[in-house]
Short mmCIF file of C-alpha atoms and ligand atoms in Angstrom, two decimals:
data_model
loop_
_atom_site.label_atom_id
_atom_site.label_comp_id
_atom_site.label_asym_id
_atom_site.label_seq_id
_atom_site.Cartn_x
_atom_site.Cartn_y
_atom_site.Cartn_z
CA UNK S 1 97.45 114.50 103.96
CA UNK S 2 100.36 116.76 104.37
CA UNK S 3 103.22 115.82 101.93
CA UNK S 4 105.90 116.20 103.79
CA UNK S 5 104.97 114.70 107.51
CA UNK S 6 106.38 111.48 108.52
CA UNK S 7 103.52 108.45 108.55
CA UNK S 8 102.54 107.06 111.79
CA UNK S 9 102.16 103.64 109.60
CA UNK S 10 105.11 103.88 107.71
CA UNK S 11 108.91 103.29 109.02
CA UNK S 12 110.42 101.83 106.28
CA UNK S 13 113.34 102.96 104.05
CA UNK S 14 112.81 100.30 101.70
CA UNK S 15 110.06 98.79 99.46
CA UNK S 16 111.54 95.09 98.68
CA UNK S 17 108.02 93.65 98.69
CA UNK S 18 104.49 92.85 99.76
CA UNK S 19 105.22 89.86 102.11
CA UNK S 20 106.70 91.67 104.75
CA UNK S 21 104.53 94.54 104.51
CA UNK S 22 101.07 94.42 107.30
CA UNK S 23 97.71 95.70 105.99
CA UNK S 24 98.23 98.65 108.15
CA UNK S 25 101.61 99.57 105.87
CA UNK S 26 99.61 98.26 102.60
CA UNK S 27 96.49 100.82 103.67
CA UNK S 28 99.29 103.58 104.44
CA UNK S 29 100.63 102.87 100.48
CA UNK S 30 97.50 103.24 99.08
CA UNK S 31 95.68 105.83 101.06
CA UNK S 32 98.53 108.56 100.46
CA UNK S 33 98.49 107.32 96.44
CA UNK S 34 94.87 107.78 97.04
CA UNK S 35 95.28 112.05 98.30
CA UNK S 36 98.71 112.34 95.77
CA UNK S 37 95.73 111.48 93.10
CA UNK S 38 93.49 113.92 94.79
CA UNK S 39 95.47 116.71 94.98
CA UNK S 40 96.73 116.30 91.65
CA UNK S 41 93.52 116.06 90.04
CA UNK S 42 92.47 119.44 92.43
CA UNK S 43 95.39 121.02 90.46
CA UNK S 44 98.28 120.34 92.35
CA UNK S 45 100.28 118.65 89.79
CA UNK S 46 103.76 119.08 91.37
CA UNK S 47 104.82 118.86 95.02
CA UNK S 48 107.87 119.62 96.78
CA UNK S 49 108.51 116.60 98.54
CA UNK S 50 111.29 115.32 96.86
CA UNK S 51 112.99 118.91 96.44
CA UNK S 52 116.92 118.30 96.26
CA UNK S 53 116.51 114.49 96.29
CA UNK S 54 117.96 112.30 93.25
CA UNK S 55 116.01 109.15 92.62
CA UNK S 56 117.97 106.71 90.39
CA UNK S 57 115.83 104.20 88.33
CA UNK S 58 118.45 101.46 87.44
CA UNK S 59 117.05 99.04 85.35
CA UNK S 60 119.07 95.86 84.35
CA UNK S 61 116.08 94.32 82.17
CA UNK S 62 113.44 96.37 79.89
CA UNK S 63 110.41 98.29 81.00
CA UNK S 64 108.10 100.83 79.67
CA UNK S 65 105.64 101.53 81.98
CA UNK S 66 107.20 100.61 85.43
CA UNK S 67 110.57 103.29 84.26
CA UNK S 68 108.51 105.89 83.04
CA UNK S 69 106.12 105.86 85.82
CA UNK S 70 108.79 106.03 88.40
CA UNK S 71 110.47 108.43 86.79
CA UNK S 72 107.52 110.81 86.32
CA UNK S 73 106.43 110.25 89.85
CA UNK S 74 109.44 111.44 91.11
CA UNK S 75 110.06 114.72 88.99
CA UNK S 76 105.95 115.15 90.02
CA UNK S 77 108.03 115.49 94.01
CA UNK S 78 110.41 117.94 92.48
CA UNK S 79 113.26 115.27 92.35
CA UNK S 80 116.31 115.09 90.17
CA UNK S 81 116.45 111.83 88.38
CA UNK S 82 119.10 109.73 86.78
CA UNK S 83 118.23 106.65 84.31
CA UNK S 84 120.82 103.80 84.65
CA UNK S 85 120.21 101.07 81.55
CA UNK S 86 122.62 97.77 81.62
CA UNK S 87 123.32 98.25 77.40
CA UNK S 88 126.25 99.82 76.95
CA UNK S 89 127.41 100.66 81.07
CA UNK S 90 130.23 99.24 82.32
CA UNK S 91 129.03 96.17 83.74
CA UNK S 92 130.40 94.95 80.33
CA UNK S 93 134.30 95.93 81.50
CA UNK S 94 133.40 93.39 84.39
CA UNK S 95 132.22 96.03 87.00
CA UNK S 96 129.90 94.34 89.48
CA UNK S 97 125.98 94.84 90.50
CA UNK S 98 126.72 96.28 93.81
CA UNK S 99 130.13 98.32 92.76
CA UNK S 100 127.55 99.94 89.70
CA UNK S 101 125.53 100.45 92.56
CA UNK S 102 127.36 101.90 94.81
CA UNK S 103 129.21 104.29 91.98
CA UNK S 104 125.86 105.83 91.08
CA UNK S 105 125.29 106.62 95.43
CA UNK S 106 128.49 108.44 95.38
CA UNK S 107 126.76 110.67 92.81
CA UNK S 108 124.16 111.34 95.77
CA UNK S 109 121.79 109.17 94.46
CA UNK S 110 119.53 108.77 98.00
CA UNK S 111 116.60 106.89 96.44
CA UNK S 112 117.18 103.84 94.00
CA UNK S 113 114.60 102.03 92.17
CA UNK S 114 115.85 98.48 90.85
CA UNK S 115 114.75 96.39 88.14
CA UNK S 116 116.68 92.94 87.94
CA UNK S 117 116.11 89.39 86.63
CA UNK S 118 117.52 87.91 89.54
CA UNK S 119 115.20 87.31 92.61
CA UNK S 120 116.35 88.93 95.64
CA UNK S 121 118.78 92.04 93.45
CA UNK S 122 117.23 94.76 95.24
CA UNK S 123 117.57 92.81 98.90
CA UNK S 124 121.39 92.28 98.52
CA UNK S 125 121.60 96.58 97.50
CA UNK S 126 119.61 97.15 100.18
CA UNK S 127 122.05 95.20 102.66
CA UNK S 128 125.02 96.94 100.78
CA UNK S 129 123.96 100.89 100.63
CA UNK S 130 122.90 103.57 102.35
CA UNK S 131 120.28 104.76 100.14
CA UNK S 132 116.52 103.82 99.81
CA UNK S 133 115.83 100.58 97.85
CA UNK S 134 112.32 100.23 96.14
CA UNK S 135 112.15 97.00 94.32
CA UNK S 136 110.76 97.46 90.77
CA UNK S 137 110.12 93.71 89.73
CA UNK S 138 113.05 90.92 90.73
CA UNK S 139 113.24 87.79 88.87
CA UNK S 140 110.04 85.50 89.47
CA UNK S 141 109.91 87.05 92.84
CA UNK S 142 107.80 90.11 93.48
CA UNK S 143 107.13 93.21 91.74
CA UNK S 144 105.37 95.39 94.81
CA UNK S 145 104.22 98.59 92.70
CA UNK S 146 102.63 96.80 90.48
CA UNK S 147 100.85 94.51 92.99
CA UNK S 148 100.32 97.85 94.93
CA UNK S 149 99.02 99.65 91.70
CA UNK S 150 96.38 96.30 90.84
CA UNK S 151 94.99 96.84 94.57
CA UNK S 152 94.66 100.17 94.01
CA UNK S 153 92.69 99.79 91.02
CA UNK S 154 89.89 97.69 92.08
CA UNK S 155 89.72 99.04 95.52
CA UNK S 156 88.98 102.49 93.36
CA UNK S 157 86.10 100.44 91.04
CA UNK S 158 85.21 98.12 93.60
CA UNK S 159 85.24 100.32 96.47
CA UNK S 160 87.06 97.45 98.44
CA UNK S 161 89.13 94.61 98.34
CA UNK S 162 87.89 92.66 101.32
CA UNK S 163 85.46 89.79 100.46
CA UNK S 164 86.04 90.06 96.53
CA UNK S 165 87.00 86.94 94.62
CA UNK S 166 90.33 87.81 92.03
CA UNK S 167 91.08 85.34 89.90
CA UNK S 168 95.30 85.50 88.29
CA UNK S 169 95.12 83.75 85.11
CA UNK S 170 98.15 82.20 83.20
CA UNK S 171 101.70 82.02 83.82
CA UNK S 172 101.92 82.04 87.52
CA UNK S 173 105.11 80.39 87.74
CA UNK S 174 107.37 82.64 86.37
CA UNK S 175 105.38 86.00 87.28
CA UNK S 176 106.35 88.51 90.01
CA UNK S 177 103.53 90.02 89.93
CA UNK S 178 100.97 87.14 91.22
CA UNK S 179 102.80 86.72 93.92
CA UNK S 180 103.32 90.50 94.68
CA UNK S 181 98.91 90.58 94.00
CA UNK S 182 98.97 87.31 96.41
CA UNK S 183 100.15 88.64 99.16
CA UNK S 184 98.75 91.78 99.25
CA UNK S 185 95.12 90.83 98.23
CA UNK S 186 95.40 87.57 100.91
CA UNK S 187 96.62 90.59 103.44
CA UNK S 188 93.68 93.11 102.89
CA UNK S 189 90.99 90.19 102.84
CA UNK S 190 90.39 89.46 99.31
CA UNK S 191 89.77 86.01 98.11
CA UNK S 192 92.68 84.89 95.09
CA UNK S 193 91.90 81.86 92.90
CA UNK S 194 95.53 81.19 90.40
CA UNK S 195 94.24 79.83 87.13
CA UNK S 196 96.18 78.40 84.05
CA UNK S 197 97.85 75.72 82.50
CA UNK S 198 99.00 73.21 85.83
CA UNK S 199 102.54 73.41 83.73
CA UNK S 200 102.10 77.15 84.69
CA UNK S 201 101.00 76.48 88.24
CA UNK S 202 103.96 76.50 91.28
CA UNK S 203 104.11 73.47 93.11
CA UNK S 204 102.33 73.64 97.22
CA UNK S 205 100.94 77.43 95.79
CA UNK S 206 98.35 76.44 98.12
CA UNK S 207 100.82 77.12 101.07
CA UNK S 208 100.16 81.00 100.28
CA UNK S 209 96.20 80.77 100.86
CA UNK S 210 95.15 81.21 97.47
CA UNK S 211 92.39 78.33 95.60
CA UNK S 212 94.15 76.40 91.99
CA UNK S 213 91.84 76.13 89.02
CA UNK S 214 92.73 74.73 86.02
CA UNK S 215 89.87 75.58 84.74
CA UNK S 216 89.21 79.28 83.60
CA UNK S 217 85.68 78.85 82.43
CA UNK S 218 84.85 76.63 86.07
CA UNK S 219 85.48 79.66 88.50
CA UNK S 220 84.89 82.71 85.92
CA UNK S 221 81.61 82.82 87.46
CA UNK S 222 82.67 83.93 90.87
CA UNK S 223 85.37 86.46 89.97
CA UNK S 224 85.08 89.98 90.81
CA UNK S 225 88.01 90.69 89.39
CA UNK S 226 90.12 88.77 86.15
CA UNK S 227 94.20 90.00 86.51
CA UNK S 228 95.58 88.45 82.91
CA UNK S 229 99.45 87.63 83.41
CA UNK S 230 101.47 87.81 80.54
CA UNK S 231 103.16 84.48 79.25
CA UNK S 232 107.00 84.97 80.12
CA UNK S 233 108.63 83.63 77.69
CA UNK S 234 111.77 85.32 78.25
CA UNK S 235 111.88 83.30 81.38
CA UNK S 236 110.66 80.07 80.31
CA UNK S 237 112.97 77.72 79.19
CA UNK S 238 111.13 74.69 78.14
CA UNK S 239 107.82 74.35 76.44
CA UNK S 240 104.59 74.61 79.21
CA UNK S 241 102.28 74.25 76.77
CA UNK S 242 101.63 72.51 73.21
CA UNK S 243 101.38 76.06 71.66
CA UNK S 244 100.16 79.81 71.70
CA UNK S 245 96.33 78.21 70.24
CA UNK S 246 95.55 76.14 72.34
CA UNK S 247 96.58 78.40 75.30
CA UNK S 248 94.56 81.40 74.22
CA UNK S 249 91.32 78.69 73.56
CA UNK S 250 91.36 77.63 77.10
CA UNK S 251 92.49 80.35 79.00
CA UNK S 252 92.39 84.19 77.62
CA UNK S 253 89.86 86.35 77.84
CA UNK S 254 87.54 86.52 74.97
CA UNK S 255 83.97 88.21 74.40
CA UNK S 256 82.18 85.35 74.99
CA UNK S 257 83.86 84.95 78.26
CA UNK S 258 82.91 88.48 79.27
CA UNK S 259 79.81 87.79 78.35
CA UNK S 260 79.53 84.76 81.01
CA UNK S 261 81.09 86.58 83.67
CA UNK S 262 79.46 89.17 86.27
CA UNK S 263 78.40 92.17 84.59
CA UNK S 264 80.57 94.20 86.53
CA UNK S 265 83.49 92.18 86.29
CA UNK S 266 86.71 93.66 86.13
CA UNK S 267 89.52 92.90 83.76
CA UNK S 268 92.76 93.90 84.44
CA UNK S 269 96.63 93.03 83.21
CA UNK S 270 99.88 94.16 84.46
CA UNK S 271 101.10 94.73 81.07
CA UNK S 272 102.60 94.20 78.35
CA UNK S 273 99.87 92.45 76.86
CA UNK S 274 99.79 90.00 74.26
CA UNK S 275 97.24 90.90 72.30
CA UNK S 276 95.10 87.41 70.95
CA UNK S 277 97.17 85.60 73.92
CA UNK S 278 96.28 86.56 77.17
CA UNK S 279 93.17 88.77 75.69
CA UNK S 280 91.44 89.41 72.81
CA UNK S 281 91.62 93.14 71.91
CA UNK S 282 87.90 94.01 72.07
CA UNK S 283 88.23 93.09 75.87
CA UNK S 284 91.37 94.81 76.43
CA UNK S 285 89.83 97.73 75.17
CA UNK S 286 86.24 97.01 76.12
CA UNK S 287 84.08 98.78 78.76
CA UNK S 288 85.23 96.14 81.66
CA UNK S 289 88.89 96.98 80.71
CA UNK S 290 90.39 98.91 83.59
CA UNK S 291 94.17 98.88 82.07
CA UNK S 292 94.79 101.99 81.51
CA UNK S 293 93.70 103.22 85.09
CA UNK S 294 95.80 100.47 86.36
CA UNK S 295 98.61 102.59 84.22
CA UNK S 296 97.63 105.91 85.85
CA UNK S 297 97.48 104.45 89.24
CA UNK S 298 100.94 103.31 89.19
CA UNK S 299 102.29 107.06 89.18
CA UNK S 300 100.34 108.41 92.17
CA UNK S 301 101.46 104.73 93.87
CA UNK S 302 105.06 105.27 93.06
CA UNK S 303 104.76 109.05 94.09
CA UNK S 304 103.54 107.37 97.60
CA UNK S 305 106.42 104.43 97.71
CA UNK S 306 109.34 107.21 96.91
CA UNK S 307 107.61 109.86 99.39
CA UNK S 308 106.87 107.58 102.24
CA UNK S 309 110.85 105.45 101.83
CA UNK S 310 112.65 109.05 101.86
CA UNK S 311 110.61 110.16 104.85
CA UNK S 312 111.19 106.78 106.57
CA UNK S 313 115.13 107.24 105.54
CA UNK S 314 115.34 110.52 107.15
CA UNK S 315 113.35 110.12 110.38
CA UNK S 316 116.22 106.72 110.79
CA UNK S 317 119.16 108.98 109.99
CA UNK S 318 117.70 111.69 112.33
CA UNK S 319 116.83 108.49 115.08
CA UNK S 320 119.61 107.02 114.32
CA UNK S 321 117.65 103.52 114.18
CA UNK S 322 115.25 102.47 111.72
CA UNK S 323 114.25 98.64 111.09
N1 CP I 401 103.88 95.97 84.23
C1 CP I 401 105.19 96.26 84.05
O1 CP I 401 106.02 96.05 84.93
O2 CP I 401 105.45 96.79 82.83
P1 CP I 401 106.91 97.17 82.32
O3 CP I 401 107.70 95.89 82.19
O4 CP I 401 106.72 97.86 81.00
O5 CP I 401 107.54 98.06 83.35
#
């Protein structure tokens, strides 16, 4: 792969999600994370793709790993980077979301990477500047890196996605994340069962092709792989179920569940985890645990979103089209 040649696959100056992406774009994503993670473990630990580029990561709720990685993966391309946080800006002097915005392009600020609790944030910047957008989770919408960074993962243990049964367990109403997973597994051929509390469960979540369980210990048999969603309770405003107990005894992932699941199962979770909620800690940090690569992965997938946007950015500028 050469860093800095345009992709044949690839034409787009924003990342606002995995619906509108084809498997074609999705493969692109992951096979140039796939040589960034290559070349870095060969030794190449910095490129020069990003060389005179500022990436801002603006970030209007908290994060730990999706900030860091994003900002690592673009000094890794030689960028500049600027950190926007929402405490103490001046969006508390009544300065709007896209005037913020738009302040921080003046700066030069050609790639931004937007964190928001409202669905659809990163959409309205993207209609409203002339810099990259690359969504980094939007309200209960989608959260592409991350579903990018799941595939990733298994495709790298599994050795594909096609034809393997992933089961998202828990809070699938409020989380980003399944449906970022959703419609990239669906789109690269995987099979996705959604499993938790039917409180936790959209309404017509059928419509997007996946199977419903209620019933984690019913269809642990079949899973290849177990994604563990975190309970948002940030974002819940009512009580979905009786209480934390009886969630974890019916649907988190325990030793004895392992144990009755296929021995090459994989367990993964987006993060943060809730440790006795969502999964007991000998499984988060057992052998079937593949967390932490799914936290490695992210950075040589984010190197590939912010690489493959700017390229796409430039090539429209130079074109003077784009999509
Ligand atoms: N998985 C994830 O988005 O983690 P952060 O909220 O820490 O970025």
């Amino acid at each position: 792969m050469d860093a800095d040649a345009p992709s044949p696959h690839w034409n787009r100056p924003h990342l606002l999600g995995l619906q509108e992406l084809s498997a074609d774009e999705i493969g692109t994503i992951l096979e140039t994370a796939a040589a960034l993670k290559r070349r870095h473990s060969e030794g190449e630990t910095k490129l020069d793709a990003l060389k005179g580029v500022t990436v801002g990561n603006l970030f209007f709720e908290p994060s730990t790993r999706t900030k860091t990685s994003f900002s690592l993966a673009a000094k890794r391309l030689s960028a500049d980077t600027v950190d926007f946080t929402a405490a103490g800006s001046s969006l508390s002097k009544g300065e709007t979301f896209i005037d913020t915005a738009r302040n921080i392009e003046a700066m030069g600020v050609t790639l931004m990477v937007v964190r928001h609790s409202t669905s659809g944030a990163p959409h309205l910047l993207a209609r409203n500047l002339e810099a990259s957008v690359l969504n980094a989770g939007d309200g209960t919408h989608e959260h592409p890196t991350q579903g990018l960074l799941d595939i990733f993962t298994i495709r790298e243990h599994a050795g594909k996605v096609a034809g393997l049964t992933v089961v998202l367990v828990g809070d699938i109403l409020h989380s980003r994340v399944a449906r970022s997973d959703i419609w990239g597994l669906k789109k690269l051929g995987a099979r996705v069962i959604v499993c938790g509390p039917a409180t936790l469960i959209p309404p017509h979540v059928e419509q997007l092709g996946v199977d419903v369980s209620y019933e984690l210990d019913e269809v642990l048999p079949q899973a290849d792989c177990v994604n563990l969603l975190r309970i948002q309770a940030e974002r819940q405003r009512s009580a979905f179920f009786p209480s934390i107990y009886e969630y974890a005894h019916f649907f988190a992932m325990n030793g004895s569940r392992v144990q009755r699941a296929k021995k090459d199962v994989l367990i993964l979770a987006p993060g943060p985890i809730n440790r006795g909620v969502e999964l007991t800690p000998d499984v988060a940090d057992g052998s079937r645990s593949v967390i932490l690569d799914q936290v490695t992965n992210g950075l040589f997938v984010r190197m590939a979103c912010l690489m493959l946007c700017h390229q796409a950015r430039l090539a429209a500028r130079a074109g003077g089209g784009g999509p």
